[in-house]
Amino acid sequence: MSRLLRICLAFTACIISVARANQIPVPVSTRYITTATSTLGKGETKTFIASLCQQFSGETVNAAVLLYNNPSWQPAMGIVNYYIVNDPAKTQKDALCNNTDKAGKPGPHCIIQKWISRKDLYLKVIAGNVDAISFSIDIYLQKNTTKGIVKDSKTKKNYAGPGFTKTSTSRLHLKVDTEYLTEIVTIEANQRIGYMQEALLEITFCPNSITTEHYKITSTVYGTDVMSSFTQFICDKLPCDFDSPNVVGFNGQPVPINDVVLTTSSGQYSHIYVLIICWSGQLDPTYGIVGEFQYRGTLMREE
């Protein structure tokens, strides 16, 4: 082995060693979304389920329903009323939040300051007095910084808004009018790390009766400029290094969009760690080469 090669190898090992000693923990956010448009007729109901697998107790729930043909929520153009509970048998009187204000006017948002249940989340939608109301759902879970224990997350008890059709308080038929939301994991904002520096993400996925144990996780890290590239390594436990025996999937190609797909028939990949290593980026006069990335992880049924 040439002296130059030995020096290069030693230098590379030194860089990696330094990076390992400075893995940057990056906080993630979990969202539950519809992947297709939902359409309800006058007075129809539907329940959407976010599988929380008891991992998100204490977090803030920020739900939004997006009306495609009525972004200003004018009742005459068709609106929906909805509320959130933690059990499919519960009704409006048990709601943890709903989308009407104090005057009974419906809107897109429903916020629970602290989710104190260890059960799944059920978002129940009731269409107003207009046919063919089309919408999508986005539920965002955020780490809560509120101190103390919130004993009751109820916000409003009056659900009578314009265009609202009162429905039966009996339990909805889950097999007929129920849809599981798709879980995705992102990071709050673009993350910047230096050349050969490592970022570590800790992620919880929640399989459900639709995904069962036959699911796949698509893990994507992508540069947010034209200069950044990254590799990624996925571990099922710590420590998580690129050469760790805990690695269960990886893409060692330093590319601008780096994908790894994990598949399982036993549900073992519900809690994973994603190690991201920067290989190129923009030149920063102060810090040298710096890469910038975003991340998205998705849990889907393996067909």
Short mmCIF file of C-alpha atoms in Angstrom, two decimals, residues 15 67 138 161 232 236 266 284:
data_model
loop_
_atom_site.label_atom_id
_atom_site.label_comp_id
_atom_site.label_asym_id
_atom_site.label_seq_id
_atom_site.Cartn_x
_atom_site.Cartn_y
_atom_site.Cartn_z
CA ILE A 15 -13.16 12.41 9.40
CA LEU A 67 -62.29 21.87 1.02
CA ASP A 138 -54.04 16.56 7.18
CA GLY A 161 -73.22 25.47 12.46
CA GLN A 232 -28.45 6.99 4.48
CA ASP A 236 -33.42 -1.08 14.13
CA SER A 266 -43.54 -9.50 10.71
CA ASP A 284 -19.91 28.29 3.28
#
